[in-house]
PDB file of C-alpha atoms in Angstrom:
ATOM      1  CA  UNK A   1    -184.360 -74.720 -74.988  1.00 70.00           C
ATOM      2  CA  UNK A   2    -186.690 -72.483 -76.989  1.00 86.00           C
ATOM      3  CA  UNK A   3    -187.903 -69.213 -75.531  1.00 89.00           C
ATOM      4  CA  UNK A   4    -191.512 -70.186 -76.238  1.00 93.00           C
ATOM      5  CA  UNK A   5    -193.313 -70.819 -72.971  1.00 90.00           C
ATOM      6  CA  UNK A   6    -194.957 -74.232 -72.485  1.00 90.00           C
ATOM      7  CA  UNK A   7    -193.949 -75.392 -75.964  1.00 95.00           C
ATOM      8  CA  UNK A   8    -191.755 -78.436 -75.485  1.00 93.00           C
ATOM      9  CA  UNK A   9    -192.927 -80.368 -78.540  1.00 95.00           C
ATOM     10  CA  UNK A  10    -191.014 -81.056 -81.733  1.00 97.00           C
ATOM     11  CA  UNK A  11    -192.159 -80.897 -85.352  1.00 98.00           C
ATOM     12  CA  UNK A  12    -190.699 -81.714 -88.745  1.00 98.00           C
ATOM     13  CA  UNK A  13    -191.313 -78.831 -91.149  1.00 98.00           C
ATOM     14  CA  UNK A  14    -191.115 -79.778 -94.842  1.00 98.00           C
ATOM     15  CA  UNK A  15    -190.785 -76.692 -97.023  1.00 98.00           C
ATOM     16  CA  UNK A  16    -191.744 -76.357-100.696  1.00 98.00           C
ATOM     17  CA  UNK A  17    -190.984 -79.864-101.946  1.00 98.00           C
ATOM     18  CA  UNK A  18    -193.111 -79.142-104.995  1.00 98.00           C
ATOM     19  CA  UNK A  19    -192.721 -80.046-108.659  1.00 98.00           C
ATOM     20  CA  UNK A  20    -191.863 -76.482-109.635  1.00 97.00           C
ATOM     21  CA  UNK A  21    -189.306 -75.914-106.898  1.00 96.00           C
ATOM     22  CA  UNK A  22    -187.406 -79.225-106.905  1.00 97.00           C
ATOM     23  CA  UNK A  23    -187.727 -80.313-110.540  1.00 94.00           C
ATOM     24  CA  UNK A  24    -184.248 -79.083-111.470  1.00 94.00           C
ATOM     25  CA  UNK A  25    -182.519 -79.183-108.087  1.00 97.00           C
ATOM     26  CA  UNK A  26    -179.206 -80.673-107.072  1.00 97.00           C
ATOM     27  CA  UNK A  27    -179.513 -84.373-106.141  1.00 98.00           C
ATOM     28  CA  UNK A  28    -183.301 -84.107-106.269  1.00 98.00           C
ATOM     29  CA  UNK A  29    -184.087 -87.821-105.985  1.00 98.00           C
ATOM     30  CA  UNK A  30    -181.700 -88.452-103.085  1.00 98.00           C
ATOM     31  CA  UNK A  31    -182.964 -85.424-101.143  1.00 98.00           C
ATOM     32  CA  UNK A  32    -186.626 -86.324-101.707  1.00 98.00           C
ATOM     33  CA  UNK A  33    -185.906 -89.900-100.564  1.00 98.00           C
ATOM     34  CA  UNK A  34    -184.176 -88.579 -97.437  1.00 98.00           C
ATOM     35  CA  UNK A  35    -187.134 -86.314 -96.675  1.00 98.00           C
ATOM     36  CA  UNK A  36    -189.501 -89.271 -97.198  1.00 98.00           C
ATOM     37  CA  UNK A  37    -187.548 -91.305 -94.630  1.00 98.00           C
ATOM     38  CA  UNK A  38    -187.690 -88.398 -92.141  1.00 98.00           C
ATOM     39  CA  UNK A  39    -191.447 -88.066 -92.660  1.00 98.00           C
ATOM     40  CA  UNK A  40    -191.944 -91.805 -92.105  1.00 98.00           C
ATOM     41  CA  UNK A  41    -189.868 -91.717 -88.905  1.00 97.00           C
ATOM     42  CA  UNK A  42    -191.682 -88.632 -87.582  1.00 97.00           C
ATOM     43  CA  UNK A  43    -195.030 -90.303 -88.183  1.00 97.00           C
ATOM     44  CA  UNK A  44    -193.870 -93.502 -86.473  1.00 96.00           C
ATOM     45  CA  UNK A  45    -192.707 -91.476 -83.479  1.00 96.00           C
ATOM     46  CA  UNK A  46    -195.929 -89.416 -83.473  1.00 96.00           C
ATOM     47  CA  UNK A  47    -194.053 -86.194 -84.188  1.00 97.00           C
ATOM     48  CA  UNK A  48    -196.143 -83.683 -86.147  1.00 98.00           C
ATOM     49  CA  UNK A  49    -195.191 -83.173 -89.783  1.00 98.00           C
ATOM     50  CA  UNK A  50    -196.107 -79.713 -91.050  1.00 98.00           C
ATOM     51  CA  UNK A  51    -195.948 -79.082 -94.788  1.00 98.00           C
ATOM     52  CA  UNK A  52    -195.345 -75.675 -96.345  1.00 98.00           C
ATOM     53  CA  UNK A  53    -196.489 -75.069 -99.937  1.00 98.00           C
ATOM     54  CA  UNK A  54    -195.406 -71.990-101.892  1.00 98.00           C
ATOM     55  CA  UNK A  55    -197.376 -70.260-104.613  1.00 97.00           C
ATOM     56  CA  UNK A  56    -196.393 -67.433-106.941  1.00 96.00           C
ATOM     57  CA  UNK A  57    -196.590 -66.523-110.638  1.00 95.00           C
ATOM     58  CA  UNK A  58    -194.420 -69.537-111.564  1.00 93.00           C
ATOM     59  CA  UNK A  59    -196.147 -71.968-109.197  1.00 96.00           C
ATOM     60  CA  UNK A  60    -199.772 -71.012-109.542  1.00 97.00           C
ATOM     61  CA  UNK A  61    -202.029 -72.562-106.917  1.00 97.00           C
ATOM     62  CA  UNK A  62    -203.579 -75.734-108.341  1.00 97.00           C
ATOM     63  CA  UNK A  63    -201.025 -76.106-111.169  1.00 97.00           C
ATOM     64  CA  UNK A  64    -198.745 -79.106-111.709  1.00 97.00           C
ATOM     65  CA  UNK A  65    -195.734 -76.990-110.640  1.00 97.00           C
ATOM     66  CA  UNK A  66    -197.512 -76.116-107.361  1.00 98.00           C
ATOM     67  CA  UNK A  67    -198.235 -79.765-106.427  1.00 98.00           C
ATOM     68  CA  UNK A  68    -196.136 -81.468-103.759  1.00 98.00           C
ATOM     69  CA  UNK A  69    -193.941 -84.112-105.450  1.00 98.00           C
ATOM     70  CA  UNK A  70    -195.599 -87.481-105.916  1.00 97.00           C
ATOM     71  CA  UNK A  71    -193.102 -89.253-103.634  1.00 98.00           C
ATOM     72  CA  UNK A  72    -194.328 -87.232-100.652  1.00 98.00           C
ATOM     73  CA  UNK A  73    -197.977 -87.230 -99.663  1.00 97.00           C
ATOM     74  CA  UNK A  74    -199.194 -85.289 -96.630  1.00 98.00           C
ATOM     75  CA  UNK A  75    -201.378 -87.454 -94.386  1.00 98.00           C
ATOM     76  CA  UNK A  76    -204.991 -86.417 -93.905  1.00 97.00           C
ATOM     77  CA  UNK A  77    -204.270 -85.227 -90.349  1.00 97.00           C
ATOM     78  CA  UNK A  78    -201.147 -83.207 -91.287  1.00 98.00           C
ATOM     79  CA  UNK A  79    -201.374 -79.478 -91.860  1.00 98.00           C
ATOM     80  CA  UNK A  80    -200.367 -77.919 -95.169  1.00 98.00           C
ATOM     81  CA  UNK A  81    -199.541 -74.232 -94.746  1.00 98.00           C
ATOM     82  CA  UNK A  82    -199.813 -72.107 -97.898  1.00 98.00           C
ATOM     83  CA  UNK A  83    -197.270 -69.303 -98.316  1.00 98.00           C
ATOM     84  CA  UNK A  84    -196.253 -66.608-100.764  1.00 98.00           C
ATOM     85  CA  UNK A  85    -193.037 -65.293 -99.130  1.00 97.00           C
ATOM     86  CA  UNK A  86    -189.662 -66.932 -98.510  1.00 97.00           C
ATOM     87  CA  UNK A  87    -190.036 -67.080 -94.723  1.00 98.00           C
ATOM     88  CA  UNK A  88    -192.632 -69.773 -94.015  1.00 98.00           C
ATOM     89  CA  UNK A  89    -193.857 -67.754 -91.020  1.00 98.00           C
ATOM     90  CA  UNK A  90    -194.439 -64.522 -92.945  1.00 98.00           C
ATOM     91  CA  UNK A  91    -198.167 -63.875 -93.466  1.00 98.00           C
ATOM     92  CA  UNK A  92    -199.067 -67.558 -92.909  1.00 98.00           C
ATOM     93  CA  UNK A  93    -200.718 -69.697 -90.250  1.00 98.00           C
ATOM     94  CA  UNK A  94    -197.473 -71.579 -89.423  1.00 98.00           C
ATOM     95  CA  UNK A  95    -196.984 -69.919 -86.032  1.00 98.00           C
ATOM     96  CA  UNK A  96    -200.588 -70.628 -85.027  1.00 98.00           C
ATOM     97  CA  UNK A  97    -200.299 -74.263 -86.187  1.00 98.00           C
ATOM     98  CA  UNK A  98    -197.075 -74.834 -84.234  1.00 98.00           C
ATOM     99  CA  UNK A  99    -198.439 -73.058 -81.157  1.00 97.00           C
ATOM    100  CA  UNK A 100    -201.555 -75.241 -81.256  1.00 97.00           C
ATOM    101  CA  UNK A 101    -199.332 -78.315 -81.333  1.00 97.00           C
ATOM    102  CA  UNK A 102    -197.204 -77.053 -78.413  1.00 96.00           C
ATOM    103  CA  UNK A 103    -194.100 -77.029 -80.629  1.00 97.00           C
ATOM    104  CA  UNK A 104    -190.995 -75.019 -79.778  1.00 97.00           C
ATOM    105  CA  UNK A 105    -188.401 -77.179 -81.545  1.00 97.00           C
ATOM    106  CA  UNK A 106    -188.188 -77.593 -85.322  1.00 98.00           C
ATOM    107  CA  UNK A 107    -186.353 -79.827 -87.741  1.00 98.00           C
ATOM    108  CA  UNK A 108    -186.367 -78.226 -91.196  1.00 98.00           C
ATOM    109  CA  UNK A 109    -186.060 -79.904 -94.595  1.00 98.00           C
ATOM    110  CA  UNK A 110    -186.999 -79.001 -98.161  1.00 98.00           C
ATOM    111  CA  UNK A 111    -186.252 -76.440-100.855  1.00 98.00           C
ATOM    112  CA  UNK A 112    -184.777 -74.142-101.862  1.00 97.00           C
ATOM    113  CA  UNK A 113    -181.690 -73.847 -99.686  1.00 96.00           C
ATOM    114  CA  UNK A 114    -180.708 -70.302-100.597  1.00 95.00           C
ATOM    115  CA  UNK A 115    -184.192 -68.874-100.486  1.00 96.00           C
ATOM    116  CA  UNK A 116    -187.064 -70.336 -98.464  1.00 97.00           C
ATOM    117  CA  UNK A 117    -184.960 -72.630 -96.275  1.00 98.00           C
ATOM    118  CA  UNK A 118    -182.615 -69.843 -95.142  1.00 98.00           C
ATOM    119  CA  UNK A 119    -185.454 -67.368 -94.677  1.00 98.00           C
ATOM    120  CA  UNK A 120    -187.458 -69.818 -92.580  1.00 98.00           C
ATOM    121  CA  UNK A 121    -184.469 -70.830 -90.426  1.00 98.00           C
ATOM    122  CA  UNK A 122    -183.779 -67.203 -89.529  1.00 97.00           C
ATOM    123  CA  UNK A 123    -187.475 -66.440 -89.090  1.00 97.00           C
ATOM    124  CA  UNK A 124    -187.886 -69.353 -86.698  1.00 98.00           C
ATOM    125  CA  UNK A 125    -184.929 -68.424 -84.495  1.00 97.00           C
ATOM    126  CA  UNK A 126    -186.029 -64.781 -84.400  1.00 96.00           C
ATOM    127  CA  UNK A 127    -189.463 -65.964 -83.219  1.00 97.00           C
ATOM    128  CA  UNK A 128    -187.980 -68.005 -80.349  1.00 97.00           C
ATOM    129  CA  UNK A 129    -187.783 -71.543 -81.776  1.00 97.00           C
ATOM    130  CA  UNK A 130    -184.977 -74.058 -81.468  1.00 96.00           C
ATOM    131  CA  UNK A 131    -184.212 -74.826 -85.123  1.00 97.00           C
ATOM    132  CA  UNK A 132    -182.221 -77.655 -86.654  1.00 97.00           C
ATOM    133  CA  UNK A 133    -181.509 -77.868 -90.359  1.00 98.00           C
ATOM    134  CA  UNK A 134    -181.380 -81.442 -91.634  1.00 98.00           C
ATOM    135  CA  UNK A 135    -178.126 -81.100 -93.554  1.00 98.00           C
ATOM    136  CA  UNK A 136    -178.776 -83.828 -96.132  1.00 98.00           C
ATOM    137  CA  UNK A 137    -182.476 -83.046 -96.613  1.00 98.00           C
ATOM    138  CA  UNK A 138    -182.452 -79.698 -98.413  1.00 98.00           C
ATOM    139  CA  UNK A 139    -181.550 -78.692-101.945  1.00 98.00           C
ATOM    140  CA  UNK A 140    -181.512 -75.908-104.499  1.00 98.00           C
ATOM    141  CA  UNK A 141    -181.294 -75.375-108.235  1.00 96.00           C
ATOM    142  CA  UNK A 142    -178.296 -74.100-110.186  1.00 96.00           C
ATOM    143  CA  UNK A 143    -178.380 -70.304-110.069  1.00 95.00           C
ATOM    144  CA  UNK A 144    -174.793 -69.784-111.291  1.00 95.00           C
ATOM    145  CA  UNK A 145    -176.005 -67.844-114.383  1.00 95.00           C
ATOM    146  CA  UNK A 146    -177.214 -65.163-111.926  1.00 95.00           C
ATOM    147  CA  UNK A 147    -173.987 -65.079-109.907  1.00 95.00           C
ATOM    148  CA  UNK A 148    -174.680 -67.700-107.248  1.00 94.00           C
ATOM    149  CA  UNK A 149    -172.155 -70.390-106.372  1.00 96.00           C
ATOM    150  CA  UNK A 150    -172.870 -73.924-107.653  1.00 97.00           C
ATOM    151  CA  UNK A 151    -175.693 -75.676-105.750  1.00 97.00           C
ATOM    152  CA  UNK A 152    -173.416 -78.056-103.846  1.00 97.00           C
ATOM    153  CA  UNK A 153    -171.492 -75.040-102.505  1.00 98.00           C
ATOM    154  CA  UNK A 154    -174.704 -73.220-101.544  1.00 97.00           C
ATOM    155  CA  UNK A 155    -175.840 -76.295 -99.606  1.00 98.00           C
ATOM    156  CA  UNK A 156    -172.431 -76.806 -97.960  1.00 97.00           C
ATOM    157  CA  UNK A 157    -172.169 -73.130 -96.990  1.00 97.00           C
ATOM    158  CA  UNK A 158    -175.671 -73.081 -95.527  1.00 97.00           C
ATOM    159  CA  UNK A 159    -174.880 -76.208 -93.503  1.00 97.00           C
ATOM    160  CA  UNK A 160    -171.614 -74.616 -92.334  1.00 97.00           C
ATOM    161  CA  UNK A 161    -173.057 -71.332 -91.152  1.00 95.00           C
ATOM    162  CA  UNK A 162    -176.237 -72.817 -89.655  1.00 97.00           C
ATOM    163  CA  UNK A 163    -174.140 -75.300 -87.680  1.00 96.00           C
ATOM    164  CA  UNK A 164    -172.694 -72.328 -85.780  1.00 89.00           C
ATOM    165  CA  UNK A 165    -175.942 -70.423 -85.165  1.00 93.00           C
ATOM    166  CA  UNK A 166    -177.005 -69.478 -81.677  1.00 87.00           C
ATOM    167  CA  UNK A 167    -179.227 -66.997 -79.929  1.00 93.00           C
ATOM    168  CA  UNK A 168    -180.027 -66.320 -76.253  1.00 95.00           C
ATOM    169  CA  UNK A 169    -182.206 -69.105 -74.884  1.00 94.00           C
ATOM    170  CA  UNK A 170    -182.407 -70.933 -78.224  1.00 95.00           C
ATOM    171  CA  UNK A 171    -180.582 -73.802 -79.845  1.00 94.00           C
ATOM    172  CA  UNK A 172    -179.773 -74.096 -83.520  1.00 96.00           C
ATOM    173  CA  UNK A 173    -177.554 -76.229 -85.670  1.00 96.00           C
ATOM    174  CA  UNK A 174    -177.428 -78.980 -88.222  1.00 98.00           C
ATOM    175  CA  UNK A 175    -177.974 -82.720 -88.026  1.00 97.00           C
ATOM    176  CA  UNK A 176    -178.012 -85.381 -90.694  1.00 98.00           C
ATOM    177  CA  UNK A 177    -181.259 -87.249 -91.269  1.00 97.00           C
ATOM    178  CA  UNK A 178    -179.741 -90.252 -89.518  1.00 96.00           C
ATOM    179  CA  UNK A 179    -178.743 -88.128 -86.493  1.00 95.00           C
ATOM    180  CA  UNK A 180    -182.087 -86.338 -86.213  1.00 95.00           C
ATOM    181  CA  UNK A 181    -183.576 -87.359 -82.883  1.00 92.00           C
ATOM    182  CA  UNK A 182    -187.118 -86.068 -82.618  1.00 94.00           C
ATOM    183  CA  UNK A 183    -187.348 -87.072 -78.966  1.00 86.00           C
ATOM    184  CA  UNK A 184    -184.162 -85.565 -77.604  1.00 65.00           C
ATOM    185  CA  UNK A 185    -182.640 -82.085 -77.804  1.00 58.00           C
ATOM    186  CA  UNK A 186    -180.212 -81.918 -80.733  1.00 51.00           C
TER     187      UNK A 186
END
């Protein structure tokens, strides 16, 4: 139960599934296909899908790298929230969008696991949301040259520690795409 008053709705938040952020990620095609199936199910069940689109010096707004991957196309009535920080809530309209939709419960998917996904998960819980990471619908690139573990370990570790998250009055955890139930508390 989120701590956000009168916000019982659920949304699927798809973070940074853009050419420049998923082009070289671990199991890119499988993860994008899983996200596509989640988006289709959310739409069928009339659950809002909110897209987050990052821009920076490597993903310049309007560039090919900045574009959402061709396999995923936001519907005309779905909001795309631009961002420039890791946490999708930081200096964006995401909170206002979710508030307007009456959403207090989030399912999160996208890229990159060790950056924007983690930042957004923590930002959402700190702001009072119930937050569920879709364990097979997020990915990251290989950052081992900079001291990070291999991508599959980053993903597994994030799933492990988010599975055990909790906060007063809020729920958190992980679900697979198949287990994700937009209508029922996870």
